[in-house]
């Protein structure tokens, strides 16, 4: 899969560099997903000269030392440096013909821009945070023939498409989909993960995770269907002789039979194990 960076999504819309750099949090997650799925990102050769603020370009951001340096800011700048130094310019193998007219509502250009090139490739683009580019689909017209481009403006649509196409598995899907939510899958044990579930069970687990990620902890604790409660067996805990032996383990339902086990820390539920038949759950 090829995705083209939409340079039109940079038009000096950010009021200052800090605002722009903070907007890159989502872009970095998108890049991680793309790296994981081995997706090639192509860009316009003039991307580094596009405006971030009214007076500063992407190139200026990399060379500006006035912004207070923190670990997060360094991470953002490293992302930009990689984005700008990667030599993957679509012009090196341009597919759209300059004699054709590629028309849209975002520019007066009719060729030589990434949305036009995307029409002749996989029809997928990546946009910076911009109120003009918040739709999942961007309409183009090539010589009056309509073409729809898929617009990745956050991680969610990209993650869903890759999952549907089988390019990422359930664990990677959950890690990216629920990043910075009240769920973490970084500690899910391999022998008790999605690989033990049937297709229907996987769907039920993911559906439950989506629901939980949109709920407050007060709502989770009082939800009858989830039945969120401590796992407290009288003896022979399932987590004995594991790194989590001293943790307070909780469990919740994903179906009548299936259970999810983990622990809560600083408002985040760390998923540890799945169970298919609630036999362990029945004993604690």
GROMACS .gro file of C-alpha atoms in nm, residues 14-248:
model
  235
   14UNK     CA    1  -0.125   2.681   1.335
   15UNK     CA    2  -0.089   2.989   1.557
   16UNK     CA    3   0.256   2.889   1.688
   17UNK     CA    4   0.511   2.609   1.677
   18UNK     CA    5   0.398   2.454   2.006
   19UNK     CA    6   0.045   2.412   1.871
   20UNK     CA    7   0.180   2.244   1.559
   21UNK     CA    8   0.420   2.016   1.746
   22UNK     CA    9   0.143   1.905   1.982
   23UNK     CA   10  -0.072   1.816   1.680
   24UNK     CA   11   0.195   1.565   1.576
   25UNK     CA   12   0.104   1.322   1.858
   26UNK     CA   13  -0.158   1.161   1.636
   27UNK     CA   14   0.068   1.172   1.330
   28UNK     CA   15   0.338   0.978   1.516
   29UNK     CA   16   0.086   0.706   1.604
   30UNK     CA   17  -0.019   0.695   1.238
   31UNK     CA   18   0.345   0.657   1.137
   32UNK     CA   19   0.392   0.368   1.380
   33UNK     CA   20   0.094   0.190   1.228
   34UNK     CA   21   0.230   0.249   0.880
   35UNK     CA   22   0.574   0.122   0.978
   36UNK     CA   23   0.421  -0.187   1.135
   37UNK     CA   24   0.223  -0.261   0.818
   38UNK     CA   25   0.517  -0.169   0.591
   39UNK     CA   26   0.323   0.105   0.416
   40UNK     CA   27   0.522   0.339   0.194
   41UNK     CA   28   0.468   0.712   0.251
   42UNK     CA   29   0.529   0.932  -0.052
   43UNK     CA   30   0.546   1.310  -0.054
   44UNK     CA   31   0.573   1.617  -0.273
   45UNK     CA   32   0.931   1.742  -0.324
   46UNK     CA   33   0.830   2.085  -0.194
   47UNK     CA   34   0.676   1.962   0.134
   48UNK     CA   35   0.948   2.113   0.353
   49UNK     CA   36   0.860   2.461   0.222
   50UNK     CA   37   0.492   2.438   0.314
   51UNK     CA   38   0.371   2.681   0.581
   52UNK     CA   39   0.307   2.563   0.937
   53UNK     CA   40   0.234   2.906   1.079
   54UNK     CA   41   0.183   3.226   0.883
   55UNK     CA   42   0.557   3.290   0.885
   56UNK     CA   43   0.726   2.952   0.939
   57UNK     CA   44   0.771   2.650   0.714
   58UNK     CA   45   0.830   2.286   0.804
   59UNK     CA   46   1.198   2.345   0.743
   60UNK     CA   47   1.192   2.636   0.988
   61UNK     CA   48   1.042   2.412   1.256
   62UNK     CA   49   1.342   2.181   1.241
   63UNK     CA   50   1.592   2.463   1.271
   64UNK     CA   51   1.404   2.678   1.526
   65UNK     CA   52   1.563   2.651   1.871
   66UNK     CA   53   1.333   2.899   2.042
   67UNK     CA   54   1.084   2.629   2.143
   68UNK     CA   55   1.152   2.489   2.488
   69UNK     CA   56   1.316   2.150   2.440
   70UNK     CA   57   1.152   1.857   2.618
   71UNK     CA   58   1.162   1.484   2.548
   72UNK     CA   59   0.828   1.514   2.375
   73UNK     CA   60   0.940   1.807   2.157
   74UNK     CA   61   1.254   1.616   2.063
   75UNK     CA   62   1.036   1.321   1.965
   76UNK     CA   63   0.821   1.545   1.744
   77UNK     CA   64   1.126   1.696   1.577
   78UNK     CA   65   1.275   1.352   1.517
   79UNK     CA   66   0.952   1.255   1.344
   80UNK     CA   67   0.967   1.564   1.123
   81UNK     CA   68   1.332   1.509   1.043
   82UNK     CA   69   1.256   1.156   0.931
   83UNK     CA   70   0.954   1.273   0.732
   84UNK     CA   71   1.156   1.536   0.548
   85UNK     CA   72   1.479   1.342   0.499
   86UNK     CA   73   1.320   1.027   0.358
   87UNK     CA   74   1.380   1.048  -0.018
   88UNK     CA   75   1.042   0.895  -0.112
   89UNK     CA   76   0.915   1.160  -0.354
   90UNK     CA   77   0.638   1.050  -0.586
   91UNK     CA   78   0.783   1.266  -0.864
   92UNK     CA   79   1.054   1.005  -0.915
   93UNK     CA   80   0.789   0.779  -1.070
   94UNK     CA   81   0.498   1.015  -1.135
   95UNK     CA   82   0.185   0.838  -1.256
   96UNK     CA   83  -0.059   1.122  -1.318
   97UNK     CA   84  -0.040   1.292  -1.654
   98UNK     CA   85   0.003   1.670  -1.655
   99UNK     CA   86  -0.220   1.691  -1.959
  100UNK     CA   87  -0.514   1.566  -1.749
  101UNK     CA   88  -0.713   1.795  -1.521
  102UNK     CA   89  -0.740   1.694  -1.154
  103UNK     CA   90  -0.987   1.929  -0.986
  104UNK     CA   91  -1.093   1.958  -0.620
  105UNK     CA   92  -1.222   2.217  -0.374
  106UNK     CA   93  -0.888   2.256  -0.195
  107UNK     CA   94  -0.668   2.416  -0.462
  108UNK     CA   95  -0.675   2.583  -0.800
  109UNK     CA   96  -0.406   2.350  -0.929
  110UNK     CA   97  -0.502   2.091  -1.187
  111UNK     CA   98  -0.187   1.876  -1.156
  112UNK     CA   99   0.148   1.848  -0.976
  113UNK     CA  100   0.002   1.799  -0.628
  114UNK     CA  101  -0.029   1.490  -0.414
  115UNK     CA  102  -0.408   1.454  -0.431
  116UNK     CA  103  -0.380   1.438  -0.810
  117UNK     CA  104  -0.105   1.175  -0.790
  118UNK     CA  105  -0.304   0.973  -0.536
  119UNK     CA  106  -0.580   0.932  -0.796
  120UNK     CA  107  -0.342   0.715  -0.999
  121UNK     CA  108  -0.201   0.515  -0.706
  122UNK     CA  109  -0.383   0.356  -0.410
  123UNK     CA  110  -0.614   0.658  -0.360
  124UNK     CA  111  -0.505   0.709  -0.001
  125UNK     CA  112  -0.360   1.026   0.156
  126UNK     CA  113  -0.239   1.140   0.497
  127UNK     CA  114  -0.334   1.490   0.616
  128UNK     CA  115  -0.200   1.711   0.892
  129UNK     CA  116  -0.454   1.845   1.143
  130UNK     CA  117  -0.664   2.088   0.944
  131UNK     CA  118  -1.036   2.170   0.962
  132UNK     CA  119  -1.051   2.147   0.580
  133UNK     CA  120  -0.941   1.785   0.589
  134UNK     CA  121  -1.146   1.621   0.863
  135UNK     CA  122  -1.354   1.403   0.628
  136UNK     CA  123  -1.261   1.039   0.570
  137UNK     CA  124  -1.321   1.082   0.197
  138UNK     CA  125  -1.193   1.360  -0.031
  139UNK     CA  126  -1.369   1.410  -0.364
  140UNK     CA  127  -1.158   1.462  -0.675
  141UNK     CA  128  -1.249   1.492  -1.041
  142UNK     CA  129  -1.022   1.371  -1.318
  143UNK     CA  130  -1.141   1.517  -1.647
  144UNK     CA  131  -1.490   1.544  -1.490
  145UNK     CA  132  -1.486   1.181  -1.367
  146UNK     CA  133  -1.535   1.155  -0.991
  147UNK     CA  134  -1.267   0.984  -0.782
  148UNK     CA  135  -1.286   0.941  -0.403
  149UNK     CA  136  -0.966   0.941  -0.200
  150UNK     CA  137  -0.943   0.789   0.149
  151UNK     CA  138  -0.811   1.054   0.387
  152UNK     CA  139  -0.621   0.944   0.697
  153UNK     CA  140  -0.642   1.237   0.938
  154UNK     CA  141  -0.608   1.024   1.251
  155UNK     CA  142  -0.509   0.668   1.340
  156UNK     CA  143  -0.857   0.518   1.358
  157UNK     CA  144  -0.956   0.492   0.992
  158UNK     CA  145  -0.610   0.364   0.892
  159UNK     CA  146  -0.617   0.107   1.170
  160UNK     CA  147  -0.966  -0.014   1.073
  161UNK     CA  148  -0.879  -0.051   0.704
  162UNK     CA  149  -0.555  -0.239   0.773
  163UNK     CA  150  -0.737  -0.470   1.015
  164UNK     CA  151  -1.017  -0.538   0.767
  165UNK     CA  152  -0.761  -0.614   0.495
  166UNK     CA  153  -0.570  -0.851   0.725
  167UNK     CA  154  -0.252  -0.642   0.718
  168UNK     CA  155  -0.238  -0.618   1.099
  169UNK     CA  156  -0.354  -0.873   1.358
  170UNK     CA  157  -0.593  -0.827   1.650
  171UNK     CA  158  -0.323  -0.744   1.903
  172UNK     CA  159  -0.164  -0.471   1.691
  173UNK     CA  160  -0.509  -0.338   1.612
  174UNK     CA  161  -0.591  -0.305   1.982
  175UNK     CA  162  -0.253  -0.156   2.073
  176UNK     CA  163  -0.302   0.123   1.821
  177UNK     CA  164  -0.678   0.166   1.845
  178UNK     CA  165  -0.679   0.205   2.223
  179UNK     CA  166  -0.350   0.388   2.268
  180UNK     CA  167  -0.389   0.669   2.525
  181UNK     CA  168  -0.725   0.525   2.637
  182UNK     CA  169  -0.818   0.347   2.961
  183UNK     CA  170  -0.694   0.015   2.816
  184UNK     CA  171  -0.343  -0.114   2.757
  185UNK     CA  172  -0.244  -0.432   2.572
  186UNK     CA  173   0.131  -0.401   2.625
  187UNK     CA  174   0.130  -0.675   2.892
  188UNK     CA  175  -0.110  -0.923   2.728
  189UNK     CA  176   0.051  -1.267   2.760
  190UNK     CA  177   0.108  -1.451   2.433
  191UNK     CA  178  -0.028  -1.787   2.553
  192UNK     CA  179  -0.356  -1.626   2.664
  193UNK     CA  180  -0.403  -1.377   2.382
  194UNK     CA  181  -0.617  -1.355   2.067
  195UNK     CA  182  -0.456  -1.670   1.926
  196UNK     CA  183  -0.663  -1.887   2.165
  197UNK     CA  184  -0.994  -1.735   2.052
  198UNK     CA  185  -1.232  -1.825   1.773
  199UNK     CA  186  -1.322  -1.565   1.510
  200UNK     CA  187  -1.654  -1.486   1.682
  201UNK     CA  188  -1.486  -1.462   2.023
  202UNK     CA  189  -1.228  -1.218   1.885
  203UNK     CA  190  -1.511  -0.999   1.757
  204UNK     CA  191  -1.681  -1.002   2.099
  205UNK     CA  192  -1.359  -0.912   2.283
  206UNK     CA  193  -1.283  -0.623   2.048
  207UNK     CA  194  -1.642  -0.499   2.065
  208UNK     CA  195  -1.623  -0.499   2.447
  209UNK     CA  196  -1.289  -0.315   2.440
  210UNK     CA  197  -1.441  -0.048   2.216
  211UNK     CA  198  -1.727  -0.001   2.459
  212UNK     CA  199  -1.498   0.021   2.762
  213UNK     CA  200  -1.267   0.271   2.594
  214UNK     CA  201  -1.559   0.513   2.565
  215UNK     CA  202  -1.676   0.471   2.926
  216UNK     CA  203  -1.577   0.636   3.253
  217UNK     CA  204  -1.459   0.416   3.538
  218UNK     CA  205  -1.778   0.492   3.731
  219UNK     CA  206  -1.979   0.359   3.436
  220UNK     CA  207  -1.755   0.052   3.400
  221UNK     CA  208  -1.786  -0.038   3.767
  222UNK     CA  209  -2.166  -0.013   3.763
  223UNK     CA  210  -2.222  -0.186   3.427
  224UNK     CA  211  -2.420  -0.508   3.486
  225UNK     CA  212  -2.319  -0.667   3.156
  226UNK     CA  213  -1.945  -0.628   3.216
  227UNK     CA  214  -1.967  -0.755   3.573
  228UNK     CA  215  -1.630  -0.596   3.649
  229UNK     CA  216  -1.507  -0.732   3.981
  230UNK     CA  217  -1.198  -0.863   4.165
  231UNK     CA  218  -1.050  -1.202   4.087
  232UNK     CA  219  -0.991  -1.339   4.435
  233UNK     CA  220  -0.962  -1.722   4.448
  234UNK     CA  221  -0.930  -1.887   4.791
  235UNK     CA  222  -0.613  -2.064   4.671
  236UNK     CA  223  -0.399  -2.137   4.363
  237UNK     CA  224  -0.437  -1.805   4.191
  238UNK     CA  225  -0.404  -1.816   3.813
  239UNK     CA  226  -0.136  -1.548   3.848
  240UNK     CA  227   0.073  -1.724   4.112
  241UNK     CA  228   0.444  -1.727   4.018
  242UNK     CA  229   0.394  -1.452   3.758
  243UNK     CA  230   0.515  -1.091   3.767
  244UNK     CA  231   0.158  -0.999   3.863
  245UNK     CA  232   0.126  -1.219   4.173
  246UNK     CA  233   0.117  -0.913   4.399
  247UNK     CA  234  -0.121  -0.714   4.181
  248UNK     CA  235  -0.489  -0.682   4.258
   0.00000   0.00000   0.00000
